[in-house]
PDB file of C-alpha atoms and ligand atoms in Angstrom:
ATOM      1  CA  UNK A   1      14.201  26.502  -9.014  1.00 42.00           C
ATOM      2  CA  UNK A   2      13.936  22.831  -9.140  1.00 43.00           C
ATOM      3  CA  UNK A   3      11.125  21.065  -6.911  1.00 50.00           C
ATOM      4  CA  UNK A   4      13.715  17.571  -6.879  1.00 48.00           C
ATOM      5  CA  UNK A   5      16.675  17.745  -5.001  1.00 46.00           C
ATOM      6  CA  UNK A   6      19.882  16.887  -6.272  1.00 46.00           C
ATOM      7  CA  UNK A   7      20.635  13.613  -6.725  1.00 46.00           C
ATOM      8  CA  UNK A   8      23.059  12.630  -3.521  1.00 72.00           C
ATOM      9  CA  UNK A   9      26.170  10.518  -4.065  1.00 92.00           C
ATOM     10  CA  UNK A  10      25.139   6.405  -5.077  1.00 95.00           C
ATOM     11  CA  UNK A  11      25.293   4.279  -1.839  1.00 96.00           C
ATOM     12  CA  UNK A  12      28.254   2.098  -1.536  1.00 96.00           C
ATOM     13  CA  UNK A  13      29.045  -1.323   0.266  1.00 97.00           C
ATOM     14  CA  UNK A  14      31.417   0.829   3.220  1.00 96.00           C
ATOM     15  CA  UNK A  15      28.051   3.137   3.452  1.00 96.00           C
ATOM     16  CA  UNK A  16      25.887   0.297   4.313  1.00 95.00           C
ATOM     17  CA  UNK A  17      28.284  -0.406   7.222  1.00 93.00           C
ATOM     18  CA  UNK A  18      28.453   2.971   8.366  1.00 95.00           C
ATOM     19  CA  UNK A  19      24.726   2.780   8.878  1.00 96.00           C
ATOM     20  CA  UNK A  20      25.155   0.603  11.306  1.00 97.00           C
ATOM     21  CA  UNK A  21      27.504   2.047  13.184  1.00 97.00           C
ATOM     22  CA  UNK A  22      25.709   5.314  13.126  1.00 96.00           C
ATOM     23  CA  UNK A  23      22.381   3.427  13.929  1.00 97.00           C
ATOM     24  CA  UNK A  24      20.933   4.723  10.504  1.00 96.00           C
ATOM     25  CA  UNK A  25      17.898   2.103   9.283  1.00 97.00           C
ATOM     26  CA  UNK A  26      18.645   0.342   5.563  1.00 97.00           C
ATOM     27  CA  UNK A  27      15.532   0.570   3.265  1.00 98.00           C
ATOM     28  CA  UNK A  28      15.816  -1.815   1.056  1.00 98.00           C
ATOM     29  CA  UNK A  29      13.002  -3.088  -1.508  1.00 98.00           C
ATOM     30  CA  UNK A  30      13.163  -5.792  -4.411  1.00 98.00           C
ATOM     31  CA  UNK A  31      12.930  -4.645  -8.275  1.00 98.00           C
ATOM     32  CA  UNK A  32      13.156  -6.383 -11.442  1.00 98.00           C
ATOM     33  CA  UNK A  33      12.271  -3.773 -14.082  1.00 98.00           C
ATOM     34  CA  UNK A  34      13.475   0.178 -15.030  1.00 98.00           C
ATOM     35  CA  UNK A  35       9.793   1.239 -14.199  1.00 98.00           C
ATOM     36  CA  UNK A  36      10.243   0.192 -10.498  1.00 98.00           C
ATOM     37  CA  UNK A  37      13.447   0.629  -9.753  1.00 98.00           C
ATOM     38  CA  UNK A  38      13.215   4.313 -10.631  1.00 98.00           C
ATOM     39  CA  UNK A  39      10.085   4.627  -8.697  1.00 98.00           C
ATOM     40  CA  UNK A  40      11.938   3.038  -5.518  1.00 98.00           C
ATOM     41  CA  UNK A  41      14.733   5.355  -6.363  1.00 95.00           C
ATOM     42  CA  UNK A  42      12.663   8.583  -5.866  1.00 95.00           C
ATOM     43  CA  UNK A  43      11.196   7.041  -2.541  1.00 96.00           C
ATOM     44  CA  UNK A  44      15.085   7.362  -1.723  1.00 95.00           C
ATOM     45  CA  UNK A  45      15.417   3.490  -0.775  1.00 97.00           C
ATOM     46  CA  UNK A  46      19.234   2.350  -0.205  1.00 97.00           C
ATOM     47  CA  UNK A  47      19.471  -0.463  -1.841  1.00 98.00           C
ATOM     48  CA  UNK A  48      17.563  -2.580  -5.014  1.00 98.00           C
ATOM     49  CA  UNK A  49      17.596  -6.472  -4.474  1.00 98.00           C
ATOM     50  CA  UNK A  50      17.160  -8.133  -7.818  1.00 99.00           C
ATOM     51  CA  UNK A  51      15.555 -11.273  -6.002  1.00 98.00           C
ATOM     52  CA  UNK A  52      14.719 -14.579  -7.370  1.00 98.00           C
ATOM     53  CA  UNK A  53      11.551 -13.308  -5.634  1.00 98.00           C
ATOM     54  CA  UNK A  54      10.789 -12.812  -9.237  1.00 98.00           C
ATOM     55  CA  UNK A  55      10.125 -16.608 -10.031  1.00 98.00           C
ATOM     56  CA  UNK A  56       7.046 -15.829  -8.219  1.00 97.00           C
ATOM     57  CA  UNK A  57       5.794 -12.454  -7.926  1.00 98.00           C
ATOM     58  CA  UNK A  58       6.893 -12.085 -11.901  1.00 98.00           C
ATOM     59  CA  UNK A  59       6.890 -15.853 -13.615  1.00 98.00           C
ATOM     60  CA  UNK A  60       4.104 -17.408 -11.690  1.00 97.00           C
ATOM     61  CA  UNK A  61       6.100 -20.561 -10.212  1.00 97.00           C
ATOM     62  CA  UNK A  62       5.262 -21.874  -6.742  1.00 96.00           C
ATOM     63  CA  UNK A  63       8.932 -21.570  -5.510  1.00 97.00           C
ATOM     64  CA  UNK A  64      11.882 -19.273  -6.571  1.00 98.00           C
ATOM     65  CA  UNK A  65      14.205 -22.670  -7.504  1.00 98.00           C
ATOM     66  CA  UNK A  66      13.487 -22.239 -11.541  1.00 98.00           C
ATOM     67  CA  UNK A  67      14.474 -18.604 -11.964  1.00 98.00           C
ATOM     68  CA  UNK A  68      17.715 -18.798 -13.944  1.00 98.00           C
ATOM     69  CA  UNK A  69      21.209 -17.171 -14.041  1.00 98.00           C
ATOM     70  CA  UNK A  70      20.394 -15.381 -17.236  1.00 98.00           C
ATOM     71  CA  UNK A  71      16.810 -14.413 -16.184  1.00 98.00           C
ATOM     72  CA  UNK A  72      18.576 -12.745 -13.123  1.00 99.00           C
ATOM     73  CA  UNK A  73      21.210 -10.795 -15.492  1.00 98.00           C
ATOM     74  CA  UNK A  74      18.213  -9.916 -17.336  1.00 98.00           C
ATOM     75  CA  UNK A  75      16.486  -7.918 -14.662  1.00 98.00           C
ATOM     76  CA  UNK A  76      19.453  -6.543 -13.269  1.00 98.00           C
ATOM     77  CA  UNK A  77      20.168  -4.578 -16.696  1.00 98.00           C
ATOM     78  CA  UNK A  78      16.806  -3.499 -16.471  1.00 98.00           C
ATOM     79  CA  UNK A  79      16.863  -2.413 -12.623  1.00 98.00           C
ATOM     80  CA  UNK A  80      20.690  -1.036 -13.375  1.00 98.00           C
ATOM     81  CA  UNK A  81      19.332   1.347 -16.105  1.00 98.00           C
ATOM     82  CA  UNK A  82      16.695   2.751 -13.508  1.00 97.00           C
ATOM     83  CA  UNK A  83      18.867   2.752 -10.305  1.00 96.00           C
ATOM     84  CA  UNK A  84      20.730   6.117  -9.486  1.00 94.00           C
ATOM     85  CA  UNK A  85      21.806   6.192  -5.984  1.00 96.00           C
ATOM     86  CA  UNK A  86      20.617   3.022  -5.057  1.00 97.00           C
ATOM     87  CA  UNK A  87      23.021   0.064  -4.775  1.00 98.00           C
ATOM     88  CA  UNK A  88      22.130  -2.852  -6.625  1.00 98.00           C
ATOM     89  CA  UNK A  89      22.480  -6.358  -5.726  1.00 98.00           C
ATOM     90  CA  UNK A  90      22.056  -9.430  -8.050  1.00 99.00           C
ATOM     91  CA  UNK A  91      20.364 -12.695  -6.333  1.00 98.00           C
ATOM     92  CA  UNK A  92      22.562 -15.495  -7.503  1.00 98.00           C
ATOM     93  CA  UNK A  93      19.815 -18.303  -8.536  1.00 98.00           C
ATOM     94  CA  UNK A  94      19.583 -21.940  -7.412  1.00 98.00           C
ATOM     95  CA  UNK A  95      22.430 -23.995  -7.938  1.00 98.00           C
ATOM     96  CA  UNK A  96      24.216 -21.000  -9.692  1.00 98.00           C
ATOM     97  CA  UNK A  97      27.134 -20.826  -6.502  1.00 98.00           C
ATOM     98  CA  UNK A  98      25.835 -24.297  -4.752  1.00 98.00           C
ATOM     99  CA  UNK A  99      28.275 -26.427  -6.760  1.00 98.00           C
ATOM    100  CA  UNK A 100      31.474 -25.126  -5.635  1.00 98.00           C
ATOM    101  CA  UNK A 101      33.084 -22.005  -5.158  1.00 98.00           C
ATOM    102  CA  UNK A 102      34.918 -21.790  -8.569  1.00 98.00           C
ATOM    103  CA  UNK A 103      31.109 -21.617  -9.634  1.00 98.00           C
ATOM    104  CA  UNK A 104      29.624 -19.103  -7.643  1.00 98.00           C
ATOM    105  CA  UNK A 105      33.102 -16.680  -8.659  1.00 98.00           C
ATOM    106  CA  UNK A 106      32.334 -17.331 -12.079  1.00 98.00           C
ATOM    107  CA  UNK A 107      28.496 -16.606 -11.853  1.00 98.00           C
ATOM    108  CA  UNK A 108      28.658 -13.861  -9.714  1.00 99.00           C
ATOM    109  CA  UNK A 109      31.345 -12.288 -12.337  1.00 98.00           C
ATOM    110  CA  UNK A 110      28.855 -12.697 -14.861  1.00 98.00           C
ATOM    111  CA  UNK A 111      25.862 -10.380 -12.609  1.00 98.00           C
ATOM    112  CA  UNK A 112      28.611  -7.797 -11.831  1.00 98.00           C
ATOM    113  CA  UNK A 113      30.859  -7.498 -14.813  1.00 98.00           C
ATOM    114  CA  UNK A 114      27.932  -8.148 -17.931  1.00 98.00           C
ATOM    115  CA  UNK A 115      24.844  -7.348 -15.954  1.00 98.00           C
ATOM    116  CA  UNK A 116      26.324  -4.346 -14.096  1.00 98.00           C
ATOM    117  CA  UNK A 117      25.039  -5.451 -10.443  1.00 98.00           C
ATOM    118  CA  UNK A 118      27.156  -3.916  -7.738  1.00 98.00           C
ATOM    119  CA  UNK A 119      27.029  -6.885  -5.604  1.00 98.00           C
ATOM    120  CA  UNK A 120      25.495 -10.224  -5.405  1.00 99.00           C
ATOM    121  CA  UNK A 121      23.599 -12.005  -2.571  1.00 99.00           C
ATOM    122  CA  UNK A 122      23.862 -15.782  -2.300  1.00 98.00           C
ATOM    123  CA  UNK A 123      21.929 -17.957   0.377  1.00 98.00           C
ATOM    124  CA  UNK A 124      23.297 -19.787   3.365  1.00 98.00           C
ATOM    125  CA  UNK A 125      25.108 -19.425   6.404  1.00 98.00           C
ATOM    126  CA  UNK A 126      28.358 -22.071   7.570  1.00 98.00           C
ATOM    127  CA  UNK A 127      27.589 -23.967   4.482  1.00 96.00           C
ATOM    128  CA  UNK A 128      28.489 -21.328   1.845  1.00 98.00           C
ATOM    129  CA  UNK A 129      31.247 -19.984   3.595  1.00 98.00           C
ATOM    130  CA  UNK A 130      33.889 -20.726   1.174  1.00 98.00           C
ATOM    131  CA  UNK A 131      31.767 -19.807  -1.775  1.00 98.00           C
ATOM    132  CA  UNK A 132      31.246 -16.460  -0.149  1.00 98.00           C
ATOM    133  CA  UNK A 133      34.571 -16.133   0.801  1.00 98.00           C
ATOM    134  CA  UNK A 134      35.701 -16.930  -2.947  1.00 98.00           C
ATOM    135  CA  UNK A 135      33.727 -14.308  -4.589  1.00 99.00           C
ATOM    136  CA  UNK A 136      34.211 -11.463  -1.760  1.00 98.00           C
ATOM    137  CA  UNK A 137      37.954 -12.708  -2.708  1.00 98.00           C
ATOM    138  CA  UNK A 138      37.305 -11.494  -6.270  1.00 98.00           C
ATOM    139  CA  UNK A 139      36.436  -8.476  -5.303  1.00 98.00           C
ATOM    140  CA  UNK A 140      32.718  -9.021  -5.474  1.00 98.00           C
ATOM    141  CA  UNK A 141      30.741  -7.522  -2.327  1.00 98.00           C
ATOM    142  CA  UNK A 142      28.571 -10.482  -0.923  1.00 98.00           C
ATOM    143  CA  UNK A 143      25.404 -10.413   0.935  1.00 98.00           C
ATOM    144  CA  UNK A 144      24.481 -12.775   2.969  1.00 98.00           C
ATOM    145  CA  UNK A 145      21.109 -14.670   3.677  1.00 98.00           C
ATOM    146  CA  UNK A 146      20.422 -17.087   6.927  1.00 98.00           C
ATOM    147  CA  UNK A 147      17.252 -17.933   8.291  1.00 98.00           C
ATOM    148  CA  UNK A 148      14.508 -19.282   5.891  1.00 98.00           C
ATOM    149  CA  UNK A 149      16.271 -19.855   3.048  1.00 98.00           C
ATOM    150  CA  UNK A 150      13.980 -19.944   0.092  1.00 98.00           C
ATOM    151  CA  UNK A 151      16.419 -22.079  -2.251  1.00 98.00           C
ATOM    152  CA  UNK A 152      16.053 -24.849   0.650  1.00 98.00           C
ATOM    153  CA  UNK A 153      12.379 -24.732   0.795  1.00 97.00           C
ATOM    154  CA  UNK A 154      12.103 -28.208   0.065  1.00 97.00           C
ATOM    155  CA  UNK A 155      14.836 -29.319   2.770  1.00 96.00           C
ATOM    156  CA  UNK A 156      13.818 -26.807   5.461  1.00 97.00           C
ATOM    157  CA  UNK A 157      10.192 -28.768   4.908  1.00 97.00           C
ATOM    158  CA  UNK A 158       8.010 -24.986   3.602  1.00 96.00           C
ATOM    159  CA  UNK A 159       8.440 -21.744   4.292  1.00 96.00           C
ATOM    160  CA  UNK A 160       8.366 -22.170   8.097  1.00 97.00           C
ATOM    161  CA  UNK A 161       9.947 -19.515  10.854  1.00 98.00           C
ATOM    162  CA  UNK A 162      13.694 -20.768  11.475  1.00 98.00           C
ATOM    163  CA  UNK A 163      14.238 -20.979  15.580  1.00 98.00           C
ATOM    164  CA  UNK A 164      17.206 -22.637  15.838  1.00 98.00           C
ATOM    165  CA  UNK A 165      19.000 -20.158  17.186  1.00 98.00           C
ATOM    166  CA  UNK A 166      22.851 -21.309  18.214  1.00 98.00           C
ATOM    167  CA  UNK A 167      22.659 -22.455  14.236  1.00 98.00           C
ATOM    168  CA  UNK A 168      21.575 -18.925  13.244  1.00 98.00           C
ATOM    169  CA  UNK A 169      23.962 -17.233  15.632  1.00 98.00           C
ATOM    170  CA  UNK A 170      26.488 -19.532  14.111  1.00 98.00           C
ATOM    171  CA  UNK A 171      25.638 -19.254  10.488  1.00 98.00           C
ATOM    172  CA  UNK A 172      25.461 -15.358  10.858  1.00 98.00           C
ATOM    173  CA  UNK A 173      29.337 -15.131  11.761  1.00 98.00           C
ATOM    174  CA  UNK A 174      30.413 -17.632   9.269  1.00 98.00           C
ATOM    175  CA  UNK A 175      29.108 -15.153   6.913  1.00 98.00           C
ATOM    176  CA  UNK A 176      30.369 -12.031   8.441  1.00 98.00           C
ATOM    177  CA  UNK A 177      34.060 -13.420   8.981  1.00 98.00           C
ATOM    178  CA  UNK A 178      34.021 -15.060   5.120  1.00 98.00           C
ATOM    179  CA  UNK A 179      33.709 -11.343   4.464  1.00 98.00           C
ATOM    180  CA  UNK A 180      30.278 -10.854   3.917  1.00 98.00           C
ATOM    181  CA  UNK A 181      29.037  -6.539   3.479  1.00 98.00           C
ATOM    182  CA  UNK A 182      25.277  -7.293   4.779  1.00 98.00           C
ATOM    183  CA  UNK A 183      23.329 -10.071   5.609  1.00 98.00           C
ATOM    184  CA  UNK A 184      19.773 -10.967   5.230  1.00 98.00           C
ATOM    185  CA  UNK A 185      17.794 -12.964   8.036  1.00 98.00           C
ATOM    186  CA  UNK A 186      14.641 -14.169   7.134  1.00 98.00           C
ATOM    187  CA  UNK A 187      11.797 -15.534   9.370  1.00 98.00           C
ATOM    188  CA  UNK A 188      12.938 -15.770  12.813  1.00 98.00           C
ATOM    189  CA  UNK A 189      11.428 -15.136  15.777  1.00 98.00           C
ATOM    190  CA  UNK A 190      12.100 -10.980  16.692  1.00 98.00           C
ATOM    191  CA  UNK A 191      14.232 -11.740  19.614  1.00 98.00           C
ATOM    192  CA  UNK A 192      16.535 -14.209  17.576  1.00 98.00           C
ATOM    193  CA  UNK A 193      16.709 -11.406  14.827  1.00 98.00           C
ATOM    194  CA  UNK A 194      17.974  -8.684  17.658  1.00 98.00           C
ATOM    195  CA  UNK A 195      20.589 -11.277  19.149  1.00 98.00           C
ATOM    196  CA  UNK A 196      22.305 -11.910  15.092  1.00 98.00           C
ATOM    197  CA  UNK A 197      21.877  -8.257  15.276  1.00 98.00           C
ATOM    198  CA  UNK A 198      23.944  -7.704  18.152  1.00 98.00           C
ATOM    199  CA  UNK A 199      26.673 -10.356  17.146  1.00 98.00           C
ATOM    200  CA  UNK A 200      27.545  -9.390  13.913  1.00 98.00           C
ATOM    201  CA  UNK A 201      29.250  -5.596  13.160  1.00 98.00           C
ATOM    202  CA  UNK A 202      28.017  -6.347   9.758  1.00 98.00           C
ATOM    203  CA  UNK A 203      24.214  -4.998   9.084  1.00 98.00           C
ATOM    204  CA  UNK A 204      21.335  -7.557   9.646  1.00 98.00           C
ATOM    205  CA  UNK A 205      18.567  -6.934   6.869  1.00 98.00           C
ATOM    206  CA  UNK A 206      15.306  -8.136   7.775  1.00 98.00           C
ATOM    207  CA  UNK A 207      12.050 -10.096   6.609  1.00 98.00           C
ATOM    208  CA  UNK A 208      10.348 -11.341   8.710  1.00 98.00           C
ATOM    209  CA  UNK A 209      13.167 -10.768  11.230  1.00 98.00           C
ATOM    210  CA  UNK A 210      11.773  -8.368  13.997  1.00 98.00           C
ATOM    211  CA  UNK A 211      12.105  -4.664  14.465  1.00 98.00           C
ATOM    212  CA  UNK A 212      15.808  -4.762  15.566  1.00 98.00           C
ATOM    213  CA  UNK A 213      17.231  -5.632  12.185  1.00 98.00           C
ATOM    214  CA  UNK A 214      19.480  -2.843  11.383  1.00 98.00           C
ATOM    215  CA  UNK A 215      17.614  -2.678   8.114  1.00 98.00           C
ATOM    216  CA  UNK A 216      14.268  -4.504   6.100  1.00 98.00           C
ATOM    217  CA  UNK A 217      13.574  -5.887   2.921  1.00 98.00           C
ATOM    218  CA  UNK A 218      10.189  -6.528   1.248  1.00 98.00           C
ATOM    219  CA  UNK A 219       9.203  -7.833  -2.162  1.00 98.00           C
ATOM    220  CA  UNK A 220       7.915  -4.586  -4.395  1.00 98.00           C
ATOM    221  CA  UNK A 221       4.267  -6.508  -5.270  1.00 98.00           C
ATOM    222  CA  UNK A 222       3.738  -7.592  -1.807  1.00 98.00           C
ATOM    223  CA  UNK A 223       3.959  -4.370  -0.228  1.00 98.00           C
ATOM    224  CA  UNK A 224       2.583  -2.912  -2.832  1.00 98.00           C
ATOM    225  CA  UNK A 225      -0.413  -5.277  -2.563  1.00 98.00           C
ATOM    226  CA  UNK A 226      -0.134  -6.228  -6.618  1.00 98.00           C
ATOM    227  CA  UNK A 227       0.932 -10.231  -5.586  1.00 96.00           C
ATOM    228  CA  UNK A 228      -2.088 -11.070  -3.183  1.00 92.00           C
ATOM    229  CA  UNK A 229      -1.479 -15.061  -4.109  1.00 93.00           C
ATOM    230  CA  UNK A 230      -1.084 -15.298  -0.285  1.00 91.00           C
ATOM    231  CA  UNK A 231       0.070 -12.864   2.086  1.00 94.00           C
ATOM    232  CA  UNK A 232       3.287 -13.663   4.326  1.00 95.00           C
ATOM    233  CA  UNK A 233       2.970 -12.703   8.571  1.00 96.00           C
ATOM    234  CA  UNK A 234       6.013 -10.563   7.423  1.00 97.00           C
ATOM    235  CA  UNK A 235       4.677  -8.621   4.727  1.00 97.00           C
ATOM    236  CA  UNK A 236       3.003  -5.086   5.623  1.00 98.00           C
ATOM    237  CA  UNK A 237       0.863  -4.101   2.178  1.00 98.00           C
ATOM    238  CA  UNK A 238       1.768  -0.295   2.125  1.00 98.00           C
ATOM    239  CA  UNK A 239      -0.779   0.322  -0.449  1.00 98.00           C
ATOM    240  CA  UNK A 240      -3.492  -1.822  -2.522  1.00 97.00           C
ATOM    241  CA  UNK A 241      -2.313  -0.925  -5.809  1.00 98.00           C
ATOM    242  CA  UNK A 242      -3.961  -4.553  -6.942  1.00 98.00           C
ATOM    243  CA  UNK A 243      -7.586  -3.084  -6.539  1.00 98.00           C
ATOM    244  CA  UNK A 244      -6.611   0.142  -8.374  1.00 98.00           C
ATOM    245  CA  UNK A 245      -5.196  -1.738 -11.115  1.00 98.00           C
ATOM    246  CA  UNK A 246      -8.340  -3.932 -11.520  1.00 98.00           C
ATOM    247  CA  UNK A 247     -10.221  -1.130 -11.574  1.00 98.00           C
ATOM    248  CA  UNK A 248      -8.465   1.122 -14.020  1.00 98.00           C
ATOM    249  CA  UNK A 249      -8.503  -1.371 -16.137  1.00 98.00           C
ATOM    250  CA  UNK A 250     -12.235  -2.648 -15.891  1.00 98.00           C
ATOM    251  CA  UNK A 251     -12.624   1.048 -16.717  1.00 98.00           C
ATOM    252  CA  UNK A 252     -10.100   1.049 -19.729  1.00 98.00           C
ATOM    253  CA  UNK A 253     -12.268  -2.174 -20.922  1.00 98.00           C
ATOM    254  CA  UNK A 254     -15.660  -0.221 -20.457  1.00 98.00           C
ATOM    255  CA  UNK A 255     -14.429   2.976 -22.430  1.00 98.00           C
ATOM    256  CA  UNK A 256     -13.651   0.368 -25.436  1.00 98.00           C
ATOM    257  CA  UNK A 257     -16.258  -1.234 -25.892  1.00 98.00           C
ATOM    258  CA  UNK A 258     -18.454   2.361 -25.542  1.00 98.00           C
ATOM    259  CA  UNK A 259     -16.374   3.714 -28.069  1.00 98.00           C
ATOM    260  CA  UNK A 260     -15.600   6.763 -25.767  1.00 98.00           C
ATOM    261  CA  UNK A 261     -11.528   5.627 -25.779  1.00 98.00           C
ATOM    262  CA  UNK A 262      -9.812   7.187 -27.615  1.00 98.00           C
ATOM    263  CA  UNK A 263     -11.586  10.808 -27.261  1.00 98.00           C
ATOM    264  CA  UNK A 264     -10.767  14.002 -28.977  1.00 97.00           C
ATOM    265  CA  UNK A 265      -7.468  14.703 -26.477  1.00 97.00           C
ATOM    266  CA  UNK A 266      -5.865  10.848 -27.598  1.00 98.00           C
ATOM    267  CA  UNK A 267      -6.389  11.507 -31.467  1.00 98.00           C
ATOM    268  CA  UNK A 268      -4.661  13.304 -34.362  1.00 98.00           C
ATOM    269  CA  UNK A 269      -5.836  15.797 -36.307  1.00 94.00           C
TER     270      UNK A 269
HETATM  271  O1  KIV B 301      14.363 -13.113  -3.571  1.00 76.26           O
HETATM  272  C1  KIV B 301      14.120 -12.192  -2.801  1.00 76.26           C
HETATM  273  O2  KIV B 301      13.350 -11.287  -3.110  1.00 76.26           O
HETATM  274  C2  KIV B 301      14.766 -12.207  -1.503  1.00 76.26           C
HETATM  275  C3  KIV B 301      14.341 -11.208  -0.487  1.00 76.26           C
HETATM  276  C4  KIV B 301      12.924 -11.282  -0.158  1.00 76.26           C
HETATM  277  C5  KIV B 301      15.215 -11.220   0.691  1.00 76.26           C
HETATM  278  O3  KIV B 301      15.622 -12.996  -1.286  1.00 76.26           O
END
């Protein structure tokens, strides 16, 4: 008999709304590579975000604004390839959907149709409206994103905690009635994330968003502890795989230069 259990039917968009209504918790972790996304897969998580988290934890840039449309199709292939049950949603880049709505249909066609995403997320709350009305209109699932928006970071002044909350409230349902699936809320205070929470029937993924959220998201280095650049309030580091990297590798180094890698078990005879 098999130690794995079967592999249970792929999530779908209707699924992540039945969570809610159920009261079942979304797990939800970024990927950008086969290697990860299969190893998220057997930890069971719901859902792979392909997030322009990547221009940092992945290219080394300060900010996510350089990552590009093609980079993004890039890493979905290679996160679509390792995803079984997980849904998998694209992040559409900056200024890949800001321009106008025809835009953000045509790019987020690209993600789905040639990069084989299942849906796409896009950033903003009354502001993008339309464009997420226009590509839910396509038949493209959308997830949302309100609170610190990453792609402002330069208008919003930093990555500061978001506490406006009538804006929030009110960016949250023009999401949710342009037809958003989900919605991400990032950095806001706990009690602002349980009040979207409450006024949307659509579910609330947090970061940095309090306890309430009917579901989180992290970034796969940070709470894996393998991006220690700095360390957000938000993140929790699950594990320190950094250190045991450093050292497995200090020790690979060692071996080397002792001549005792390769031994007898890593060579042909
Ligand atoms: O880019 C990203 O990884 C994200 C999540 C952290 C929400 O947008």
């Amino acid at each position: 008999m098999s130690a794995t259990p079967p592999v249970p039917r792929p999530m779908t968009v209707p699924d992540f709304r039945e969570a809610k209504v159920r009261g079942d918790k979304l797990a939800v972790v970024t990927a950008y590579d086969y290697t990860s996304a299969r190893l998220a897969e057997e930890a069971g998580v719901d859902c792979l975000l392909v997030g322009d988290s990547l221009g940092m934890v992945i290219q080394g840039h300060p900010t996510a604004l350089p990552v590009t449309l093609g980079q993004i199709a890039y890493h979905t292939k290679c996160v679509v390839r390792g995803a079984q049950r997980a849904l998998v949603v694209a992040d559409m880049p900056f200024l890949s959907y800001q321009v106008s709505p025809a835009q953000a249909v045509r790019n987020a066609g690209r993600l789905v149709k040639k990069a084989g995403a299942h849906a796409v997320k896009l950033e903003g709350g009354q502001r993008m409206a339309e464009a997420v009305r226009a590509v839910v209109n396509a038949g493209i699932p959308v997830m949302g994103h309100i609170g610190l928006t990453p792609q402002s970071v330069h208008l919003l002044g930093g990555f500061k905690v978001q506490r406006d909350t009538e804006q929030l409230l009110a960016d949250a349902r023009a999401v949710e009635q342009a037809g958003a699936f989900s919605l991400v809320v990032e950095s806001v205070p706990a009690e602002v994330g349980a009040r979207i929470t409450q006024a949307v029937a659509i579910p609330t993924i947090g970061i940095g968003a309090g306890p309430s959220c009917d579901g989180q998201v992290l970034v796969f280095h940070d709470l894996l502890g393998l991006f220690t650049d700095f360390k957000p309030k938000f993140v929790k580091r699950y594990a320190d795989l950094g250190s045991q990297v450093r050292s497995a590798l200090l020790e690979y180094c060692r071996e080397v230069r002792e001549g005792k890698f390769p031994g007898p078990e890593q060579s042909f005879r």
